[in-house]
PDB file of C-alpha atoms in Angstrom:
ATOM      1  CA  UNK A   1      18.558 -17.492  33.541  1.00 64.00           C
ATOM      2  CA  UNK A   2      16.612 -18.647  30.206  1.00 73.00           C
ATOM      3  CA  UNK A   3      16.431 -15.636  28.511  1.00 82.00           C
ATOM      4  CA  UNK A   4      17.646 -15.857  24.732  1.00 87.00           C
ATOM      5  CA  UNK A   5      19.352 -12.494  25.108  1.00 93.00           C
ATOM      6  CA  UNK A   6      22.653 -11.920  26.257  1.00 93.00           C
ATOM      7  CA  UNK A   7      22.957 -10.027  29.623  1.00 95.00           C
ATOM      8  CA  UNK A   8      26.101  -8.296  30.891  1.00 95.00           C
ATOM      9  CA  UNK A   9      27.871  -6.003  33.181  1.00 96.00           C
ATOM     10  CA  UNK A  10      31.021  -4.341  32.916  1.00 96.00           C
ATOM     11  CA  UNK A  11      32.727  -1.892  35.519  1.00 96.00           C
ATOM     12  CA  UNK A  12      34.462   1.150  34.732  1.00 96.00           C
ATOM     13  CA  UNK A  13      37.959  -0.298  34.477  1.00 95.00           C
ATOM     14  CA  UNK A  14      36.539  -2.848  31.439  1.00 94.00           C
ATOM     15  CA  UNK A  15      36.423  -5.875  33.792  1.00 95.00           C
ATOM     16  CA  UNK A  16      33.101  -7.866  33.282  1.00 95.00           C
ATOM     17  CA  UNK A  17      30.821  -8.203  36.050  1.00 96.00           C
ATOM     18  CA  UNK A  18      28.301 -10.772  34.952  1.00 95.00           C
ATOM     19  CA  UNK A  19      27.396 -12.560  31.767  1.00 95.00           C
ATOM     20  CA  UNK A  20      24.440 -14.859  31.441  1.00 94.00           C
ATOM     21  CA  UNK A  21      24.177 -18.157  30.093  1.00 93.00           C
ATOM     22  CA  UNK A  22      23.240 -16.640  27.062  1.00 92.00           C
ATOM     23  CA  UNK A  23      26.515 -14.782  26.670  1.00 90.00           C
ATOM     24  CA  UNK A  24      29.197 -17.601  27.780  1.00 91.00           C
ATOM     25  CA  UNK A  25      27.284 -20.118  25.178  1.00 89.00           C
ATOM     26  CA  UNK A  26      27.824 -17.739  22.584  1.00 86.00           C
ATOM     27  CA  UNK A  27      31.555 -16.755  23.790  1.00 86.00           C
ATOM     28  CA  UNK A  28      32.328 -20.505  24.332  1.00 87.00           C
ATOM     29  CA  UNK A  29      33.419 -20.136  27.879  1.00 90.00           C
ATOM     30  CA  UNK A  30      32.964 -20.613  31.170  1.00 92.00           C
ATOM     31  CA  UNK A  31      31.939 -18.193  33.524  1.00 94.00           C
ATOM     32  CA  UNK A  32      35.280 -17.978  35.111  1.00 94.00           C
ATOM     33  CA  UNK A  33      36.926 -17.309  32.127  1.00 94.00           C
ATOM     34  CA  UNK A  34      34.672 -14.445  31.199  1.00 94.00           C
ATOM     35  CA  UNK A  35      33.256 -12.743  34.738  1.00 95.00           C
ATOM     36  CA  UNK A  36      36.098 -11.082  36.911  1.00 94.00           C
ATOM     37  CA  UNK A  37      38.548 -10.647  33.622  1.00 94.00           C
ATOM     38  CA  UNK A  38      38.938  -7.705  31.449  1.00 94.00           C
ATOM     39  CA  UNK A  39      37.020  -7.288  28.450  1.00 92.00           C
ATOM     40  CA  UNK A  40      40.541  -7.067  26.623  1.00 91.00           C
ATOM     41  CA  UNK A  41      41.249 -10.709  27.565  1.00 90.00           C
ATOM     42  CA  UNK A  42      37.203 -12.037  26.669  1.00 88.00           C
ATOM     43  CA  UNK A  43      37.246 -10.322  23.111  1.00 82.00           C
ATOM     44  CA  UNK A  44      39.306  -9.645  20.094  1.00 73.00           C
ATOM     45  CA  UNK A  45      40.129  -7.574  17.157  1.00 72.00           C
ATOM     46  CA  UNK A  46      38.390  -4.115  16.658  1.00 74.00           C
ATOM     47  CA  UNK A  47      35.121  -5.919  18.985  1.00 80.00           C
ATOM     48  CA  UNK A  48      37.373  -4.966  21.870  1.00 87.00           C
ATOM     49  CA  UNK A  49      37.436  -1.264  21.016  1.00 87.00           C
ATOM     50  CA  UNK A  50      34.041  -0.574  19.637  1.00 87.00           C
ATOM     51  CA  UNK A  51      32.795  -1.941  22.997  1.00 89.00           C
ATOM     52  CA  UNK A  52      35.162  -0.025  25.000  1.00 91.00           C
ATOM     53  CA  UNK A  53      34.488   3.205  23.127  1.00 92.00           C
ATOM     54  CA  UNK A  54      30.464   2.967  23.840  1.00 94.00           C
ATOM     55  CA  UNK A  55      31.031   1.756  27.426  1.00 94.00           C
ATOM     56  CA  UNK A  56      32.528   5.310  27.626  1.00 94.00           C
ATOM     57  CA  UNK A  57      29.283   6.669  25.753  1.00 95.00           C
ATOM     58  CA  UNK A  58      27.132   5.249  28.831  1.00 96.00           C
ATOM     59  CA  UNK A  59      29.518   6.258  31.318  1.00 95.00           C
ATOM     60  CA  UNK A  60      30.364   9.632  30.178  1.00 94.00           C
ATOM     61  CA  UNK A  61      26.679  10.733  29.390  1.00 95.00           C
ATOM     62  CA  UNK A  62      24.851   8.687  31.747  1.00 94.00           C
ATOM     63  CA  UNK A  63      22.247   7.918  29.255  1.00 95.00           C
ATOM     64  CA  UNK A  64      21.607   4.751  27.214  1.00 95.00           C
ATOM     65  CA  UNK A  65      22.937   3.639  23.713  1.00 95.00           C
ATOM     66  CA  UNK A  66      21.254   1.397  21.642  1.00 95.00           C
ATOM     67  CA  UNK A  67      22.812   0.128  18.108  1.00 92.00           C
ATOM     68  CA  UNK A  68      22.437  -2.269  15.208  1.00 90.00           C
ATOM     69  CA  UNK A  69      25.983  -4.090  15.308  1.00 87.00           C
ATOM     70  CA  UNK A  70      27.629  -6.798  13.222  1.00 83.00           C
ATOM     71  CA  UNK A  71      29.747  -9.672  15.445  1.00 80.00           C
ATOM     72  CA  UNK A  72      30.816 -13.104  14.493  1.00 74.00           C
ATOM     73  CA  UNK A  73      27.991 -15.743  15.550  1.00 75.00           C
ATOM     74  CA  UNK A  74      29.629 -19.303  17.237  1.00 71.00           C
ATOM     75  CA  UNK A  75      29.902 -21.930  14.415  1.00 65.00           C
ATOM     76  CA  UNK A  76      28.485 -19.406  11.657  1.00 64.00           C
ATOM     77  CA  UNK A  77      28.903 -16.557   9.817  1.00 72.00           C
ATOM     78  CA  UNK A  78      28.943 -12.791  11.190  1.00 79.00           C
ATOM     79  CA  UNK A  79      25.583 -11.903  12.975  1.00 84.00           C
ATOM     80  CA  UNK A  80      23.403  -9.279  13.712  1.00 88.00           C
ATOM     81  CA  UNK A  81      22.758  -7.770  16.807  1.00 91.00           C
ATOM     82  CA  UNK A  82      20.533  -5.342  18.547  1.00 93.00           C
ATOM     83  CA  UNK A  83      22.640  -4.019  21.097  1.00 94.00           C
ATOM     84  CA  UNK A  84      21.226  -2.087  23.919  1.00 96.00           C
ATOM     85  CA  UNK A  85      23.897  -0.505  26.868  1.00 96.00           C
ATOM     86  CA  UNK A  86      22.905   1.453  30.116  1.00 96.00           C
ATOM     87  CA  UNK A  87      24.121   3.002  33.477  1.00 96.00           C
ATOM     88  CA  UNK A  88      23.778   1.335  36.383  1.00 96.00           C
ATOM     89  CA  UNK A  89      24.869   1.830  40.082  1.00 94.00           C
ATOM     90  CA  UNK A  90      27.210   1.613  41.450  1.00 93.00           C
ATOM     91  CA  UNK A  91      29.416  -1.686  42.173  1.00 91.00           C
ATOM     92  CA  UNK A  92      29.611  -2.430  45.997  1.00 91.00           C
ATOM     93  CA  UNK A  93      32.884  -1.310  45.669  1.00 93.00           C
ATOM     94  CA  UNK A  94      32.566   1.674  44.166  1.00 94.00           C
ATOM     95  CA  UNK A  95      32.981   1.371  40.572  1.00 94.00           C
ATOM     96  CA  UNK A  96      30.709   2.863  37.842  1.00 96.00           C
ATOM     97  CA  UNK A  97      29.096   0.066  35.945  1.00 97.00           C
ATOM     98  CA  UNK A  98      27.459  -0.061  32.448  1.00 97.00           C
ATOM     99  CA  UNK A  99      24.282  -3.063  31.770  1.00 96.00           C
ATOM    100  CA  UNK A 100      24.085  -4.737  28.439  1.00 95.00           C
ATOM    101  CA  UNK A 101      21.825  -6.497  26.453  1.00 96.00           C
ATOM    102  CA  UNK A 102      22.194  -8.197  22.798  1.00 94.00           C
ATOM    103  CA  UNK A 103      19.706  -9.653  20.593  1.00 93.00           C
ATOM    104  CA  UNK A 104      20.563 -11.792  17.920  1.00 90.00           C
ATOM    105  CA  UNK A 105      18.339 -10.253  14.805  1.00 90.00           C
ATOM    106  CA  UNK A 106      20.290 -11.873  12.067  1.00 87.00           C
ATOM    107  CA  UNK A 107      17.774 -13.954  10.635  1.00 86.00           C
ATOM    108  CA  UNK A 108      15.323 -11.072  10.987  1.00 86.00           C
ATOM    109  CA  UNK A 109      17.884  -8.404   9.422  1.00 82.00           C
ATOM    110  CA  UNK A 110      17.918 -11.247   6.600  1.00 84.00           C
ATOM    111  CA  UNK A 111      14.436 -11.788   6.302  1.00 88.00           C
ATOM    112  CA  UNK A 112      13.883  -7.934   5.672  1.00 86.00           C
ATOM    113  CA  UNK A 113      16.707  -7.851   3.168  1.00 85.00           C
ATOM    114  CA  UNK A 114      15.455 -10.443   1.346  1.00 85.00           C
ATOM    115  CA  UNK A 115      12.158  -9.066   1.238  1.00 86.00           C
ATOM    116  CA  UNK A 116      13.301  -5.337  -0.127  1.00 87.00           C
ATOM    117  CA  UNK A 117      15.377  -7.230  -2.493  1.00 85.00           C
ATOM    118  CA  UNK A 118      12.285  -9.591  -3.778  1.00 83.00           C
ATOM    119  CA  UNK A 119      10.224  -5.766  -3.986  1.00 79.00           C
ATOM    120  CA  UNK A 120      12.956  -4.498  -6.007  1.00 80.00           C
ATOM    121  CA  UNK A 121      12.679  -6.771  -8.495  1.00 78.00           C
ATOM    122  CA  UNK A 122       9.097  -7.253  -8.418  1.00 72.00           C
ATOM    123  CA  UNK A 123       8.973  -3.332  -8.697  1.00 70.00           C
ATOM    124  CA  UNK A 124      11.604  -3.442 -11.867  1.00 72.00           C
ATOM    125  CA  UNK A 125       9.468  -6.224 -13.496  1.00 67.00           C
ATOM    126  CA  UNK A 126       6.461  -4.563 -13.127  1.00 63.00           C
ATOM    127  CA  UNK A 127       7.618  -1.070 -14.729  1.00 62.00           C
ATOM    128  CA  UNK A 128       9.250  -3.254 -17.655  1.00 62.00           C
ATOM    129  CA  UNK A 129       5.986  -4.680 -18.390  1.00 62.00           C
ATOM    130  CA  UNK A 130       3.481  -2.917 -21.244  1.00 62.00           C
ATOM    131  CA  UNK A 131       0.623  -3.782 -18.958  1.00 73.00           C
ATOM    132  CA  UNK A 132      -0.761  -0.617 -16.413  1.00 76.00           C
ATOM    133  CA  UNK A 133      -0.633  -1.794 -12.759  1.00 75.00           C
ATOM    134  CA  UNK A 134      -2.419  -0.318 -10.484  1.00 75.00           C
ATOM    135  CA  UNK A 135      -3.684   0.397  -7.288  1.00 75.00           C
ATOM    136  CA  UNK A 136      -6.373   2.397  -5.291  1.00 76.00           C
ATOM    137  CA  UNK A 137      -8.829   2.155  -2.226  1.00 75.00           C
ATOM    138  CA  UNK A 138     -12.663   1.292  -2.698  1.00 76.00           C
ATOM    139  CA  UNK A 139     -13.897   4.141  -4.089  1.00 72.00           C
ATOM    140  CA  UNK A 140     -11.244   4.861  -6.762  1.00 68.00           C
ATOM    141  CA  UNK A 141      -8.959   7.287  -4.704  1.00 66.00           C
ATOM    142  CA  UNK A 142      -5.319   7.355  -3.571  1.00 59.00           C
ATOM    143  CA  UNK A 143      -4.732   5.893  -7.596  1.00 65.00           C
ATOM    144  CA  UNK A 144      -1.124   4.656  -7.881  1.00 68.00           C
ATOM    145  CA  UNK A 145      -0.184   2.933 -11.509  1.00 67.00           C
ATOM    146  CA  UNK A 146       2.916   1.726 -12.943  1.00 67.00           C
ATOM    147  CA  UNK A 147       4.423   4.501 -15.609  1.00 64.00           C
ATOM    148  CA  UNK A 148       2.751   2.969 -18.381  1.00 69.00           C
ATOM    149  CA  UNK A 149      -0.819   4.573 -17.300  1.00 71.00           C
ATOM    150  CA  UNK A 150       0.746   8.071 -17.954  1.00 71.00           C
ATOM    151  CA  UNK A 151       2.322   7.220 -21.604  1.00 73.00           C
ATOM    152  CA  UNK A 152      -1.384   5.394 -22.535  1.00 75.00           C
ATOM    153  CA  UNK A 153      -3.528   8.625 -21.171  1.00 72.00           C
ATOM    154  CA  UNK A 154      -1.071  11.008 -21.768  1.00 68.00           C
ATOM    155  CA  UNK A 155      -2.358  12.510 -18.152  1.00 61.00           C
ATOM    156  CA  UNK A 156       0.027  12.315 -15.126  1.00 62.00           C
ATOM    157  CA  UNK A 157      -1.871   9.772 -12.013  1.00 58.00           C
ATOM    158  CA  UNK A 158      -5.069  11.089 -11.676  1.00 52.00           C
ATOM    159  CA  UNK A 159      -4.490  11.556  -8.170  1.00 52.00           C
ATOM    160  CA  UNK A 160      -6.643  11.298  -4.738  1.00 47.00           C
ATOM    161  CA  UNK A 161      -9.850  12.195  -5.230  1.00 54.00           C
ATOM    162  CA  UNK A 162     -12.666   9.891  -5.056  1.00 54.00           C
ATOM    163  CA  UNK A 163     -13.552   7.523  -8.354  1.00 60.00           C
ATOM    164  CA  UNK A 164      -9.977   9.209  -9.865  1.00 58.00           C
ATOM    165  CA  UNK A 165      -8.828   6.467 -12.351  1.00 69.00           C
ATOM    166  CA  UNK A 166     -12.924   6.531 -13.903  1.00 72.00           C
ATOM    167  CA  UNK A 167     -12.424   9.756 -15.185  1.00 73.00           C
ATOM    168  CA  UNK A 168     -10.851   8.095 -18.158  1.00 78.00           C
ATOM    169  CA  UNK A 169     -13.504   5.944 -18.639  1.00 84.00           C
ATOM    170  CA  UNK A 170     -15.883   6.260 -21.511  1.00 88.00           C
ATOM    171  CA  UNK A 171     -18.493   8.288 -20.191  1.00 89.00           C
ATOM    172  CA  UNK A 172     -21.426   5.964 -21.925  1.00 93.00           C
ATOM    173  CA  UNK A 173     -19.289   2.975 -20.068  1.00 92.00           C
ATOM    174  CA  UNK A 174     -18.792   4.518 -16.318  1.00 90.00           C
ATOM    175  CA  UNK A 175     -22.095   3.162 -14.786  1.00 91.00           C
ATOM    176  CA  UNK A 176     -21.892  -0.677 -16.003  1.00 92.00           C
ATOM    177  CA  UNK A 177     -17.704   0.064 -14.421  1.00 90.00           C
ATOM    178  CA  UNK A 178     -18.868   1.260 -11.562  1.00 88.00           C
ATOM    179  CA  UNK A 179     -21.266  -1.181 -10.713  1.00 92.00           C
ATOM    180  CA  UNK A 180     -19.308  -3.615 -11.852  1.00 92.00           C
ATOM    181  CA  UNK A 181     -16.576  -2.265  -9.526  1.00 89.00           C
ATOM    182  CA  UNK A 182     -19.201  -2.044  -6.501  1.00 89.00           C
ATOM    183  CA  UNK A 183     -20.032  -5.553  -6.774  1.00 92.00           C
ATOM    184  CA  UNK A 184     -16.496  -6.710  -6.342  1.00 90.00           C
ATOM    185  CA  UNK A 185     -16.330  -4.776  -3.621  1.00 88.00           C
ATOM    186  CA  UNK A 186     -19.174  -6.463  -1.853  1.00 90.00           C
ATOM    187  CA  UNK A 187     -18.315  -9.931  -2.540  1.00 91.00           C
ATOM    188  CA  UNK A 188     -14.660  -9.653  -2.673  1.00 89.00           C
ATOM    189  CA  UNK A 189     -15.222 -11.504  -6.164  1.00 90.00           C
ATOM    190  CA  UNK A 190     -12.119 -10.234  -8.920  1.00 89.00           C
ATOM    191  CA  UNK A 191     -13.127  -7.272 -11.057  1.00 88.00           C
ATOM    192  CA  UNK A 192     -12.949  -7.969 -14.903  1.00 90.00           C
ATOM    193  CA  UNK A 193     -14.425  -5.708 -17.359  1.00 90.00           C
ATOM    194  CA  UNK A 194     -13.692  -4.630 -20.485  1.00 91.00           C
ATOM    195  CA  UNK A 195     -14.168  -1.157 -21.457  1.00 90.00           C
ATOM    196  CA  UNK A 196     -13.348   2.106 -23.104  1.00 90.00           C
ATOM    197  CA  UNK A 197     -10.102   4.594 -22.057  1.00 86.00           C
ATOM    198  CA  UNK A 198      -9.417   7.919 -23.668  1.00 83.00           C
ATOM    199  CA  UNK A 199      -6.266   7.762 -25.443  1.00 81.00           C
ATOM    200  CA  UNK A 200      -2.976  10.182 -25.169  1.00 79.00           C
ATOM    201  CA  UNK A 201      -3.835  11.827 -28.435  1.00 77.00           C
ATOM    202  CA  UNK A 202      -7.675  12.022 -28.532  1.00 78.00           C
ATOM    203  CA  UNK A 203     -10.001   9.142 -29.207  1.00 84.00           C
ATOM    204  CA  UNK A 204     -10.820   5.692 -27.294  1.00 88.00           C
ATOM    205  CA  UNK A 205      -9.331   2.357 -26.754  1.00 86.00           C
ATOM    206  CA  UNK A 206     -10.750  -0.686 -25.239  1.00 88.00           C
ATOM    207  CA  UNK A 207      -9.068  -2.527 -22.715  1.00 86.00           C
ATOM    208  CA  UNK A 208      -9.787  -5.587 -20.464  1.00 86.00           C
ATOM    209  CA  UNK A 209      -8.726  -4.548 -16.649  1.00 85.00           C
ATOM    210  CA  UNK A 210      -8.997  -7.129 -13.691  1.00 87.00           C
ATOM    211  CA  UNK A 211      -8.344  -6.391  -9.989  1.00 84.00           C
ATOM    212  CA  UNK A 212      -8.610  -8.417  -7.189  1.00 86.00           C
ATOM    213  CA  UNK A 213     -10.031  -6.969  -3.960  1.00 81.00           C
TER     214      UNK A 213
END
């Protein structure tokens, strides 16, 4: 038994069947105090219900549940768990049985908050700037730029289509761009040109734009 997860069983009536090593180091106990007792007497607080209530689930529908659940964590904070239950057979004396499984995610659940959070406020940061930031694949399609594109060209995104953002490019300037733009491409060196943009309003404006590959 040296699998990280916690493993369980637990009969019909609530009484646990088998925990792993997993399970009892988390719990604190020893096996006798956990396997052959109700689940009442192992757990406390609303953890005894919300257990109870899904063992039902399993039993009722005979189909598996699986759930994202919060539970205290030994010697820290409340954790996260992925929490996977499922019918089994029968006990050798008869009783209905439901299998469990728990993985700890919390440091993964954390990880991916912290990330949407650190997006969020990259994403805020980026529409506060005056700068245009962009985005598109190789040839100039799928165009995606920060709102400040749309008040400078006075045009909503471009949109999709191939070469879309050097439409607003000065014609006589589109080939030295678009070599330019090539030529990053096929040595993954930055692009950084400077260059005319028709302005919301009529009439041109140059800018510098650099992307990186």
């Amino acid at each position: 038994d040296h699998t990280p997860a916690q493993v369980w069983i637990t009969d019909e009536d609530g009484v646990c069947r088998l925990a792993n090593a997993a399970l009892l180091q988390e719990l604190g106990r020893l096996e006798q105090q956990v396997v052959g007792r109700p689940i009442t007497e192992v757990m406390a607080g609303a953890q005894v219900q919300a257990y109870l209530d899904t063992d039902r689930r399993v039993l009722h529908s005979a189909r598996p549940v699986q759930m994202l659940t919060s539970a205290p964590r030994r010697g820290a904070a409340e954790g996260r768990y992925l929490v996977c239950k499922f019918p089994l057979a029968l006990s050798a004396d008869g009783r209905r049985q439901v299998g469990g499984v728990a993985i700890d995610v919390t440091d993964h659940e954390r990880a991916v908050d912290d990330l949407r959070l650190s997006e969020a406020r990259f994403r805020a940061l980026v529409q506060a700037l005056s700068h245009v930031v962009w985005r598109c694949g190789p040839r100039g399609e799928d165009l995606v730029a920060t709102p400040p594109w749309d008040e400078f060209t006075g045009v909503p995104i471009l949109g999709t289509g191939e070469d879309a953002w050097h439409q607003a490019v000065h014609p006589a300037d589109r080939p030295r761009v678009a070599a330019s733009w090539q030529a990053s491409l096929e040595t993954l060196q930055p692009f950084d040109e400077q260059y005319r943009v028709r302005r919301h309003g009529g009439g041109w404006r140059h800018v510098t734009t650099r992307g990186i590959p």
